[in-house]
Coordinates of C-alpha atoms in Angstrom, one line a residue:
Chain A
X181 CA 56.9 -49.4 -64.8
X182 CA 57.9 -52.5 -63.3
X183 CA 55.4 -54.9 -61.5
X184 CA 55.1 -54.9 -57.6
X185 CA 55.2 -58.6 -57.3
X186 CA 53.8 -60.2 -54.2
X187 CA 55.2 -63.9 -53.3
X188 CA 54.7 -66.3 -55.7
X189 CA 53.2 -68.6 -53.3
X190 CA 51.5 -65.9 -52.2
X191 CA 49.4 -66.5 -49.1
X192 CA 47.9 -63.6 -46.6
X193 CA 47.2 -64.0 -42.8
X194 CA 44.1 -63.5 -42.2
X195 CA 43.8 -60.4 -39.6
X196 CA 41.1 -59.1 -38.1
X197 CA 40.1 -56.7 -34.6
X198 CA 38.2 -58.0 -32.2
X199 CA 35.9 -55.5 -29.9
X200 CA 39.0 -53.7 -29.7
X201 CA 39.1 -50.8 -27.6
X202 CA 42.7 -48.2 -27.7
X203 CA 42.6 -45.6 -24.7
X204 CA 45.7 -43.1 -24.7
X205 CA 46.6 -41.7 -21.6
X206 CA 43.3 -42.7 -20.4
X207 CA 42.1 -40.8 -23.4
X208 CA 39.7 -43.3 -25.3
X209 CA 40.7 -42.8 -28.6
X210 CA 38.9 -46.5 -30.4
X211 CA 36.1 -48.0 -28.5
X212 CA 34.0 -51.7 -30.2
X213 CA 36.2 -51.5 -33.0
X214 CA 35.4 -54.8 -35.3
X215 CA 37.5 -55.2 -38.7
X216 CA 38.4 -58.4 -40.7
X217 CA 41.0 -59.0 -43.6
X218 CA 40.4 -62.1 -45.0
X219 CA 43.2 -62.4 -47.8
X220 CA 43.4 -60.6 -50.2
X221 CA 41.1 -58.1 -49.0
X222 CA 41.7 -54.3 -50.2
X223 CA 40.5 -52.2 -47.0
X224 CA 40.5 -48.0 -47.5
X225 CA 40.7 -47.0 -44.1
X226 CA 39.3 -43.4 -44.0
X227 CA 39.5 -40.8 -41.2
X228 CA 39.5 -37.3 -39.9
X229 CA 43.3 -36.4 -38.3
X230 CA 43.8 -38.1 -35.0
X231 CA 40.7 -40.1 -35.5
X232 CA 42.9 -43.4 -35.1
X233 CA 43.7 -44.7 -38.7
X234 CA 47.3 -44.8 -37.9
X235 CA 46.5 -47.0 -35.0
X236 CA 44.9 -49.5 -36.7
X237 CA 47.7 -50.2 -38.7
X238 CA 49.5 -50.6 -35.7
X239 CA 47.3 -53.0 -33.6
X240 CA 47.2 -55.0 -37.0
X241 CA 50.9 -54.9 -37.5
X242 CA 51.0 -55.8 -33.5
X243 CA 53.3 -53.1 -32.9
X244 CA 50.7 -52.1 -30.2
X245 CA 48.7 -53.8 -28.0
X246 CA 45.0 -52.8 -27.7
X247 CA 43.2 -51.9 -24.2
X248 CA 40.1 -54.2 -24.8
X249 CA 39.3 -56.6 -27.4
X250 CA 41.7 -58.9 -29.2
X251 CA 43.9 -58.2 -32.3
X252 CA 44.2 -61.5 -34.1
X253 CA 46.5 -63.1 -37.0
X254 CA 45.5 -66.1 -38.5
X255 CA 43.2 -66.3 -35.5
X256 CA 45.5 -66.1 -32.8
X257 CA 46.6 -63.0 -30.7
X258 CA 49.4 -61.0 -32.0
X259 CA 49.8 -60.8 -28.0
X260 CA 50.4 -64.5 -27.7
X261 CA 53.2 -64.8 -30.3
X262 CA 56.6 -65.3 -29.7
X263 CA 59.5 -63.1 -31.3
X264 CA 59.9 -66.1 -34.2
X265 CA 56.3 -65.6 -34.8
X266 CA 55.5 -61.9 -34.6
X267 CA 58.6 -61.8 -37.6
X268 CA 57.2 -64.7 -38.9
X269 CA 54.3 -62.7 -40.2
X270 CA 55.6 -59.5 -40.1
X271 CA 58.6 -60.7 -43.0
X272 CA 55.2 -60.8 -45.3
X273 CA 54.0 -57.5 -44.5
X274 CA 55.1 -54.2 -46.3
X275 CA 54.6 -51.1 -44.3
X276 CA 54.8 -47.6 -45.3
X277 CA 54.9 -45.8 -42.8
X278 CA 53.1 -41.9 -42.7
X279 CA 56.0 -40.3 -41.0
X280 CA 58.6 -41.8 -43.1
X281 CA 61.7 -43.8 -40.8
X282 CA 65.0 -43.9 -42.3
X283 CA 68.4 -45.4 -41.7
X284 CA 71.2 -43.2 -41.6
X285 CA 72.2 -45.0 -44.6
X286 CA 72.2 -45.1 -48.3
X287 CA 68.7 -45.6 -49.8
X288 CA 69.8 -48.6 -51.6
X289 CA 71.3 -49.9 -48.1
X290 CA 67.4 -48.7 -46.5
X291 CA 65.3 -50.7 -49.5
X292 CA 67.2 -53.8 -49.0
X293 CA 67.8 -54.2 -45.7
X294 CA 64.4 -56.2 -45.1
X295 CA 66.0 -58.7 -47.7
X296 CA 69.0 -59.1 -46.2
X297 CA 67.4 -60.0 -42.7
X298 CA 65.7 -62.9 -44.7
X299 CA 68.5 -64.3 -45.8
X300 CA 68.6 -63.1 -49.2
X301 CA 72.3 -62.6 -51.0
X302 CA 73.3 -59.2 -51.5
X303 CA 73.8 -59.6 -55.0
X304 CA 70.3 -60.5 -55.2
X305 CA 69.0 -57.9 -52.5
X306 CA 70.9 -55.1 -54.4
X307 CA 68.8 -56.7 -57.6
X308 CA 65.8 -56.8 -56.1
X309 CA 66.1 -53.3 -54.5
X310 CA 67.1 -51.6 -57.6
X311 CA 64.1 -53.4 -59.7
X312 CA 61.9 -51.8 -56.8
X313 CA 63.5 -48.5 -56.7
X314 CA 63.1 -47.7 -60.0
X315 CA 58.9 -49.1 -60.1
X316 CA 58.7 -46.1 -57.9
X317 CA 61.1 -43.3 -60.1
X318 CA 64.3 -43.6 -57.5
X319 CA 66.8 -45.3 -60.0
X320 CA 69.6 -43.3 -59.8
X321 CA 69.3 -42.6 -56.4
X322 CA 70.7 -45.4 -55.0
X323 CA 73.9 -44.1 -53.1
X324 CA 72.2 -40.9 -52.2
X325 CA 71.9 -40.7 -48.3
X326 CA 68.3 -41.5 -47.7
X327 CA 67.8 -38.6 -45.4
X328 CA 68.7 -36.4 -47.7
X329 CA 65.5 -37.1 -49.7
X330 CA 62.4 -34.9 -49.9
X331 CA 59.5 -36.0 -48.6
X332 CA 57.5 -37.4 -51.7
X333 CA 60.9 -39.2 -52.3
X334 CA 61.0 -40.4 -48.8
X335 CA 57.5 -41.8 -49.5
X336 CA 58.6 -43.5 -52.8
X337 CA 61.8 -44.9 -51.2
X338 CA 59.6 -46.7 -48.4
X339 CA 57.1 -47.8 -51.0
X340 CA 59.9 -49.3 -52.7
X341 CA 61.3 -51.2 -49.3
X342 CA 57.7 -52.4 -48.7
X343 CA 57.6 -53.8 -52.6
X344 CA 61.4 -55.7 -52.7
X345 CA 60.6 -57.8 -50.3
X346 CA 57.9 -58.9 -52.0
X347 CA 55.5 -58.9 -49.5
X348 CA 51.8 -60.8 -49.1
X349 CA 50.4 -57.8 -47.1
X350 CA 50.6 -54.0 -47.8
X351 CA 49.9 -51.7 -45.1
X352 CA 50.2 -48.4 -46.9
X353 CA 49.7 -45.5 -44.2
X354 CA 48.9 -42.0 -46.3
X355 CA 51.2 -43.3 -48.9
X356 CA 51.3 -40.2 -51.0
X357 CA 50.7 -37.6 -49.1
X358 CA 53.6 -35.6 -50.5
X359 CA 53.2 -37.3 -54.1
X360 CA 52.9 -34.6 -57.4
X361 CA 49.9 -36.2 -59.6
X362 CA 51.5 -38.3 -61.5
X363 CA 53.2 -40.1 -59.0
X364 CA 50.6 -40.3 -57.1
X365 CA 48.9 -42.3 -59.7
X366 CA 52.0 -44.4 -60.0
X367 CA 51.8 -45.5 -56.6
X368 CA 48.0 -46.0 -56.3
X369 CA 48.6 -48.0 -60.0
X370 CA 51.5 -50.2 -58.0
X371 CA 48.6 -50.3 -55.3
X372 CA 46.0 -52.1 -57.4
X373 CA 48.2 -54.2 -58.8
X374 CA 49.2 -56.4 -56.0
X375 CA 46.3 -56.9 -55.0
X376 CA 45.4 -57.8 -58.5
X377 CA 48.0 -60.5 -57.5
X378 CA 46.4 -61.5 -54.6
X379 CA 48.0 -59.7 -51.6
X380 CA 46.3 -58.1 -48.8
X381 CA 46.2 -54.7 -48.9
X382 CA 45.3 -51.8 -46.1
X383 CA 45.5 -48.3 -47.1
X384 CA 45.3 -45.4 -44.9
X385 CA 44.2 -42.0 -46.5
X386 CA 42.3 -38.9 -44.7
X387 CA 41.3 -37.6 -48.7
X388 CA 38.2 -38.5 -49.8
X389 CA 39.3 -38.3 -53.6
X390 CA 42.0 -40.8 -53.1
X391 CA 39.3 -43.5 -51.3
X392 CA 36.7 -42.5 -54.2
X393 CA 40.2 -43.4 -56.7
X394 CA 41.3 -46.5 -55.4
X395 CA 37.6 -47.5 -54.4
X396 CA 36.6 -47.0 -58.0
X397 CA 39.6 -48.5 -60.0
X398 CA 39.6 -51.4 -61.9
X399 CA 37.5 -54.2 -60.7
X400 CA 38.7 -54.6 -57.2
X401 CA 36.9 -55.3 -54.6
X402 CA 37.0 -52.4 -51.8
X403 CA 35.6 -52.2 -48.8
X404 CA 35.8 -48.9 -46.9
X405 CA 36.5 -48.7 -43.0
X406 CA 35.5 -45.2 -42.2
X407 CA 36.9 -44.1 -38.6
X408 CA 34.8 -41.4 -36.7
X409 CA 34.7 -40.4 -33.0
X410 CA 36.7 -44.0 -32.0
X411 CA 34.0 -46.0 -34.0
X412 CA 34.7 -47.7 -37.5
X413 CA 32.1 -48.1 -40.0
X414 CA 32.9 -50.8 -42.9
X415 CA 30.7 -50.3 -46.5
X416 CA 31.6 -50.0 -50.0
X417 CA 32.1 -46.8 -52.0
X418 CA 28.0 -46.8 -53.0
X419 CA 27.2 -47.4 -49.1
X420 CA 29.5 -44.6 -48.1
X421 CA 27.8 -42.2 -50.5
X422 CA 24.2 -43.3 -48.7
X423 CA 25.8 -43.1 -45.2
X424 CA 26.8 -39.8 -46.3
X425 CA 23.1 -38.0 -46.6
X426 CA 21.9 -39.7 -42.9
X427 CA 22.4 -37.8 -39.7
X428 CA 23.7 -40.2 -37.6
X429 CA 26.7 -41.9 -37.7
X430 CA 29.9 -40.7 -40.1
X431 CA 27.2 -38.8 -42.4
X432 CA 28.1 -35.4 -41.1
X433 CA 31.9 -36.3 -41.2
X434 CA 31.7 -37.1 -45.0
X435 CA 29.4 -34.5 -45.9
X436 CA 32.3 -31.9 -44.3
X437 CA 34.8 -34.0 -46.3
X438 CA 33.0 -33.9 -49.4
X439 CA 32.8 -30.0 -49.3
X440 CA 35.9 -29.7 -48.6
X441 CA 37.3 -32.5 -51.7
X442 CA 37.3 -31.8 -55.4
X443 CA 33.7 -30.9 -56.7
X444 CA 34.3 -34.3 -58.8
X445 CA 33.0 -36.1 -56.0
X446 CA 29.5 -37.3 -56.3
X447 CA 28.0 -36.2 -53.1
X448 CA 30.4 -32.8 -52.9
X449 CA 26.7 -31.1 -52.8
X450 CA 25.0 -32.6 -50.2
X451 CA 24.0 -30.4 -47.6
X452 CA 25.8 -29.9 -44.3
X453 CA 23.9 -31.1 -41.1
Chain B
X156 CA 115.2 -41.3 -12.7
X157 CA 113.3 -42.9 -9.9
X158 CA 112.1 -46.0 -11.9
X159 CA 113.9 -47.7 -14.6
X160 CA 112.5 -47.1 -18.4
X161 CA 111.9 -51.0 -18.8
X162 CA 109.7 -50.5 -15.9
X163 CA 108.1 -47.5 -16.8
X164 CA 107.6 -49.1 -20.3
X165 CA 106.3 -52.4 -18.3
X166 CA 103.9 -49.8 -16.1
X167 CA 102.4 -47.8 -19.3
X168 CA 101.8 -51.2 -20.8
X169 CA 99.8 -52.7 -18.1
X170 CA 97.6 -49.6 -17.8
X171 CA 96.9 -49.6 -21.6
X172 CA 96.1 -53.3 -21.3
X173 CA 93.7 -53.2 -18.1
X174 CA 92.1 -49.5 -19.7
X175 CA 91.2 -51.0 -22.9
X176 CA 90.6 -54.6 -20.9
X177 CA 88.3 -53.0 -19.0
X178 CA 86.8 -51.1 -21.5
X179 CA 86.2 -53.6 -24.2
X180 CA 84.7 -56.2 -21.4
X181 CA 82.5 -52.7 -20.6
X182 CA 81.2 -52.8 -23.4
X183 CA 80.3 -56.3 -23.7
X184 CA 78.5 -55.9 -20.9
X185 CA 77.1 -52.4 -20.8
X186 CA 76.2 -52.2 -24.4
X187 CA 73.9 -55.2 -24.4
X188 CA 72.9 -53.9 -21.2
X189 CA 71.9 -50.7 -22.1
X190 CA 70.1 -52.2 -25.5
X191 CA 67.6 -54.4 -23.0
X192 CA 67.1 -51.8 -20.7
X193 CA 66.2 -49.3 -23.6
X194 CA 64.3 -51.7 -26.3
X195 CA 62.7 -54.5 -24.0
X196 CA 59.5 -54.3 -21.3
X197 CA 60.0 -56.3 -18.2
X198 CA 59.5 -56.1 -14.6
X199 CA 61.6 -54.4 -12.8
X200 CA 63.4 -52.4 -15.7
X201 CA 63.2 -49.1 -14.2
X202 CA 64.5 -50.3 -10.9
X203 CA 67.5 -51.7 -12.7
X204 CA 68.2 -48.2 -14.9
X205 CA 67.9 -46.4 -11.9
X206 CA 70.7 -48.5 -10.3
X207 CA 72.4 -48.1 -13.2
X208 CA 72.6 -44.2 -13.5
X209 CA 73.2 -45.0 -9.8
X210 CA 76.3 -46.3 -10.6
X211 CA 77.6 -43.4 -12.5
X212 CA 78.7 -42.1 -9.5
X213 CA 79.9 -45.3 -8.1
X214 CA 82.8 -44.5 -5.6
X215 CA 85.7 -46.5 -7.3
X216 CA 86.9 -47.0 -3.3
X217 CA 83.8 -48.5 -3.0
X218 CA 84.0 -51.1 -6.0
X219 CA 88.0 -52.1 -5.0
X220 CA 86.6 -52.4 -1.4
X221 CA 83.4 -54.5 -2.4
X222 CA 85.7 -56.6 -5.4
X223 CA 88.6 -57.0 -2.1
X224 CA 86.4 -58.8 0.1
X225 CA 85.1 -60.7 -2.7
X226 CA 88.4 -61.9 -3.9
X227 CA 90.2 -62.1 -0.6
X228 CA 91.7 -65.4 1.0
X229 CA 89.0 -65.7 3.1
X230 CA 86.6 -64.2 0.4
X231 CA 83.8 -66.4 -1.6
X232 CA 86.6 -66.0 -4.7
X233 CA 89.9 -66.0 -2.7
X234 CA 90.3 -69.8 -4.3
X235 CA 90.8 -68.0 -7.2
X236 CA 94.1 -66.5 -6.3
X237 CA 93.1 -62.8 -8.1
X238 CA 93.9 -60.3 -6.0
X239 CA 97.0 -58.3 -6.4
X240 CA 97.1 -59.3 -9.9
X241 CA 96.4 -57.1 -13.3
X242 CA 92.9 -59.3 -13.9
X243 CA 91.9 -57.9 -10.0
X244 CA 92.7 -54.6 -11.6
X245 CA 90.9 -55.5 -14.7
X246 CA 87.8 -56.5 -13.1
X247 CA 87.6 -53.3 -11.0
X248 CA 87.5 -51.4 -13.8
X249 CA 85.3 -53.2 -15.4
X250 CA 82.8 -53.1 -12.5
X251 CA 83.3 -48.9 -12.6
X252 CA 83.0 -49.0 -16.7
X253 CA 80.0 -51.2 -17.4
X254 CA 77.1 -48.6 -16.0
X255 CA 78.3 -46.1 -17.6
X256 CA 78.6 -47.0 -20.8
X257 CA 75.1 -49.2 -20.2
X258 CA 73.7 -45.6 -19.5
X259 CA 75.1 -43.8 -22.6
X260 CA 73.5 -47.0 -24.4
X261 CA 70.3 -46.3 -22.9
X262 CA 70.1 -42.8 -23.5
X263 CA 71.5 -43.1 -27.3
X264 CA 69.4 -45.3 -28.4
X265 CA 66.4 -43.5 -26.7
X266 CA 67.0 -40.5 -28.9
X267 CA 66.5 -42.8 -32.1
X268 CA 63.4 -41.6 -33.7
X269 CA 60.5 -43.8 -32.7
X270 CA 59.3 -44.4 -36.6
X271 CA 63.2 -45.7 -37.0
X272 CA 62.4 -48.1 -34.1
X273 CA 58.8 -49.0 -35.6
X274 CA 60.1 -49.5 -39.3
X275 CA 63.1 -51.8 -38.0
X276 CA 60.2 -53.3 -35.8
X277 CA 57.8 -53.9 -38.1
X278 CA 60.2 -55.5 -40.7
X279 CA 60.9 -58.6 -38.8
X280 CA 64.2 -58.9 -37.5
X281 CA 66.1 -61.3 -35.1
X282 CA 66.8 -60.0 -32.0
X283 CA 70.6 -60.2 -33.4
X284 CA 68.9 -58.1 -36.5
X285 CA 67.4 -55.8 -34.8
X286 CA 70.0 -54.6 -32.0
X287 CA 72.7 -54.5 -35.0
X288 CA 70.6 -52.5 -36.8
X289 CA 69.2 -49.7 -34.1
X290 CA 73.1 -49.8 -32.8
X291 CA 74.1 -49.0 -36.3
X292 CA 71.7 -46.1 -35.6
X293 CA 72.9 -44.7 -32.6
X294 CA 76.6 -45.5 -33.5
X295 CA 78.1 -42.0 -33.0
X296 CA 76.1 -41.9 -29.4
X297 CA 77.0 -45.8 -28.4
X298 CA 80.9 -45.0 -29.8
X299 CA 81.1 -42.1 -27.6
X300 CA 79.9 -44.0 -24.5
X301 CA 82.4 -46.5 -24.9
X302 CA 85.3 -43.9 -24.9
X303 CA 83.5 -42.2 -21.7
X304 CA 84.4 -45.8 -20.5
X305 CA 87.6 -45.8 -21.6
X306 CA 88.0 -42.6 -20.1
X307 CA 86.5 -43.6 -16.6
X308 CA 89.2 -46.9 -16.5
X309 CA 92.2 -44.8 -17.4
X310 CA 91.8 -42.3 -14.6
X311 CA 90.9 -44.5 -11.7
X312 CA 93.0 -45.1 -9.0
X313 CA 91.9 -46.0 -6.1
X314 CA 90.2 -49.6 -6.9
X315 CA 93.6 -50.3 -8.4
X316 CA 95.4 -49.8 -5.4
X317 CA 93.2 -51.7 -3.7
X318 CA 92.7 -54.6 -5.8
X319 CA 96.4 -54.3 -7.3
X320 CA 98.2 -53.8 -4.3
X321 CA 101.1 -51.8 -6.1
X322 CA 102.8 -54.1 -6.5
X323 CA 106.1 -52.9 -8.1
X324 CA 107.1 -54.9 -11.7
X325 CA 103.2 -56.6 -11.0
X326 CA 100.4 -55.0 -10.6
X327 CA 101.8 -51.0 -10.4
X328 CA 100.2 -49.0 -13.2
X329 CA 100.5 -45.2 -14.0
X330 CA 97.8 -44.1 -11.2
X331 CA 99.1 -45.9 -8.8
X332 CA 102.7 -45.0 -9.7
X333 CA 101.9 -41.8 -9.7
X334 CA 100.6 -42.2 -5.9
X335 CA 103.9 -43.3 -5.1
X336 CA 106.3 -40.8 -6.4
X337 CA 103.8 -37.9 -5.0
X338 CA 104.1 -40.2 -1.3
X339 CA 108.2 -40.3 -2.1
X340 CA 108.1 -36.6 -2.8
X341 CA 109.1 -36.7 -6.1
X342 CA 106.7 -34.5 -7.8
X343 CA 109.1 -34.2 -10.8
X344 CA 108.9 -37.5 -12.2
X345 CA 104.9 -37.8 -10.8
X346 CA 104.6 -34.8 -13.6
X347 CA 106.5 -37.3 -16.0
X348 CA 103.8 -40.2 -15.3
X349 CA 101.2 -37.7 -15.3
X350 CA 101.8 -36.7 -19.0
X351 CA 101.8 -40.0 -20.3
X352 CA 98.0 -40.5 -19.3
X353 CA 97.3 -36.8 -20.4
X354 CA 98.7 -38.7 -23.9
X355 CA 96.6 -41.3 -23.6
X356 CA 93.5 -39.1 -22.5
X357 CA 94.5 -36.9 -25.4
X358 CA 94.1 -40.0 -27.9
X359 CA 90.9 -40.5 -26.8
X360 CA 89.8 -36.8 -27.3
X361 CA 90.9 -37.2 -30.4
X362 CA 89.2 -40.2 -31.1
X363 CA 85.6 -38.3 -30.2
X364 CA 86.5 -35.3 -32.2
X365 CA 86.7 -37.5 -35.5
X366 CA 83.3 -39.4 -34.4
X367 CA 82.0 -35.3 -34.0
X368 CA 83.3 -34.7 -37.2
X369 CA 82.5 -37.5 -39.0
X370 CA 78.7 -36.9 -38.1
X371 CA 79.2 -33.4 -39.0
X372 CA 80.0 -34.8 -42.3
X373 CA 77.4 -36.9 -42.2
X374 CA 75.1 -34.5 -41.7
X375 CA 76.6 -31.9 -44.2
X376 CA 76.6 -34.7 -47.0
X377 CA 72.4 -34.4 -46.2
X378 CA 71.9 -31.2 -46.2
X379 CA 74.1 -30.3 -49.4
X380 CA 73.8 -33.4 -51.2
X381 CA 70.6 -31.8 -53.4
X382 CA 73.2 -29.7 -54.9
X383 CA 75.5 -32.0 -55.7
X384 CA 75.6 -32.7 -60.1
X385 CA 75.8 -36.6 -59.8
X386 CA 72.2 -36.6 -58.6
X387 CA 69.9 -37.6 -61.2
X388 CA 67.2 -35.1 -62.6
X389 CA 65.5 -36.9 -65.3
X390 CA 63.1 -39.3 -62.7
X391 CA 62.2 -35.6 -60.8
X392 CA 59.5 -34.0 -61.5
X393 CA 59.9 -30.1 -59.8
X394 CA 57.3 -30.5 -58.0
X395 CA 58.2 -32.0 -54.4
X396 CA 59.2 -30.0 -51.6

């Protein structure tokens, strides 16, 4: 398995959400919301459906604007960026998306596009593409149209566009959703190693034995932003399991999760409220 | 034969040259256009793509009438010496072109999925970058708008008259010739005229029934392309949907 390699000078912005407040279609849907990546943080952002996980990726990625509150990068507003600067950061981010958007295009022309916007040869974007392609099982597949994948390929083919650029930030949005087992655990291994390099790293996940996994791997550092009736609540894994017994709060959310998730997980017994 | 064949040749040149003029500056115009109008906020952008789907229907009368007094003697262009020449012509159709393929733009590149748009978004590009890449997107849609251009500009008649005067061995193309021979009462050779646009309108059909097929390849190379034996098998693992 080849290395997901972050930058070798690598160096994170710093983002973070202010008192942000998201109302859609006058729908609040995140009210207060406070949440801080210093680099090379590892944040699990957990979350029933709809609850607004996907839209935190957003606001941090300033692809959307929040009604209240600030999104910042490196301290300033992603609002108060100019085009040079919004790419500026956003050339050091890789994003995998949950719904999966593809170029009508080969995937070798899809992984390496990125590159090429940076300036990067096409010899060595083609290298660089294929090295990432195949750290997520698609060698072989680089001619292929890339709509004409299956889903967990689709997932694997934009894990493998977020990882040739090389990126200082992974935002990682239900990243294996459609994944067998073992590639699941390729990608959550490809996961833990860049941050084990240093880079920031957001991942999005609804399953409570994928946040008890990547929580609980190695010796990294996790904190745990869990997203519940437009409020997030940051702990560690430990935390979560306490905030999981108490009434108020997420505690019934996790407690439903936990039934519902492999009998593995430590608290699968509590009782519900 | 009521007009000479080195005039008729003369005549079917001038109105391939002024339709694919007019065209081609169209699309310089309206494709940009429509890219701004679809990708960027500002205010007063759906003002501006209402007057543009406005301007679908945009009398051509109107736009030779509007471009005349423009490019009059007396006009705030006439110093320009334009009218009754091919570039008058040119610039009439150009007028009648631009919003329509502008439109098209706008509504192709609407239909792009919007996780296509975020992913291009979110991966940094130019503005160059980014309006190559979503037009690379919605190429068949933005290639069919352009020949809807084409199309528009190679049957207009009346802003040529207008802005070309008719001007026999000048400014006199098909359409206008056409008038002419149907005014002298000879529908024979207006027939004759007539089919060499229906030749050039039949290119273009042609043109857009490759783009159709080429996407229908496009899109059967997707759906079949599983079954196809130079796919590799050892990397699957069975289990995907």
């Amino acid at each position: 398995m080849a290395d997901l390699r972050v930058d070798r000078a690598c160096n994170p912005p710093e983002f973070a959400l202010a008192q942000v407040g998201v109302a859609l279609e006058g729908r609040p849907l995140l009210q207060g919301v406070d949440l801080a990546l210093p680099r090379g943080s590892f944040v699990v952002v957990l979350g029933p459906t709809g609850a607004g996980k996907t839209t935190i990726l957003r606001l941090l990625l300033g692809l959307q604007q929040p009604s209240a509150g600030k999104a910042l990068v490196d301290g300033g507003e992603w609002s108060t960026l100019n085009r040079a600067g919004r790419a500026h950061v956003r050339q050091q981010i890789g994003y995998v998306q949950q719904h999966v958007g593809l170029l009508k295009a080969p995937v070798l022309y899809n992984v390496t596009l990125p590159l090429r916007w940076r300036g990067v040869s096409r010899e060595v974007a083609d290298r660089r593409g294929k090295t990432a392609m195949a750290s997520v099982g698609l060698s072989g597949y680089e001619q292929e149209p890339a709509l004409s994948l299956s889903g967990g390929e689709r997932q694997r083919l934009a894990m493998a566009r977020a990882c040739a650029i090389e990126p200082d930030v992974l935002f990682l949005d239900e990243f294996t959703n459609h994944q067998d087992p073992a590639h699941e655990d390729l990608l959550e291994a490809l996961a833990h190693g860049f941050h084990g390099q240093g880079g920031t790293i957001v991942v999005v996940s609804h399953r409570l034995d994928q946040v008890r996994r990547m929580a609980t791997r190695g010796g990294d550092a996790v904190e745990i932003a869990i997203v519940v009736d437009g409020r997030v609540y940051v702990c560690t894994w430990p935390v979560l399991q306490r905030l999981a017994t108490e009434e108020a709060g997420p505690g019934p959310f996790l407690r439903r999760l936990a039934l519902a998730s492999e009998s593995e997980v430590a608290f699968a017994s509590m009782p519900t409220s | 034969m009521a007009i000479p064949l080195d005039e008729l040749v003369n005549i079917t040149l001038l109105t391939v040259a002024v339709t694919v003029g007019a065209t081609a500056l169209g699309s310089l115009l309206g494709v940009p256009l429509g890219l701004v109008l679809v990708l960027e906020r500002f205010p007063g952008r759906g003002a501006i793509r209402t007057i543009v789907y406005a301007l679908y229907a945009f009398p051509p009368i109107v736009a030779g009438v509007l471009l005349y007094l423009l490019l009059r003697r007396e006009g705030p262009l006439g110093n320009l010496g334009l009218l009754f020449t091919p570039v008058a012509i040119l610039l009439g159709e150009t007028l009648l072109t631009t919003p329509l393929i502008a439109g098209l733009t706008v509504s192709a590149v609407a239909e792009l999925p919007p996780e296509v748009i975020e992913i291009v978004d979110s991966g940094g590009p130019s503005l160059p970058q980014r309006a190559i890449a979503l037009l690379r997107e919605a190429r068949f849609g933005v290639t069919a708008a352009v020949l809807v251009g084409y199309g528009r500009s190679l049957a207009e008649v009346a802003a040529a008259l207008i802005l070309g005067g008719n001007i026999r061995g000048e400014t006199r193309t098909l359409g206008t010739a056409i008038l002419l021979e149907v005014n002298q009462g000879d529908f024979e050779f207006a027939l004759a005229l007539s089919a060499l646009i229906l030749v050039q309108a039949l290119f273009m059909a042609f043109l857009l029934r490759r783009l159709q097929r080429a996407e229908r390849a496009f899109a059967h190379r997707i759906d079949t392309s599983h079954r196809r034996p130079k796919r590799p098998t050892s990397k699957r693992t069975g289990a995907e949907g």
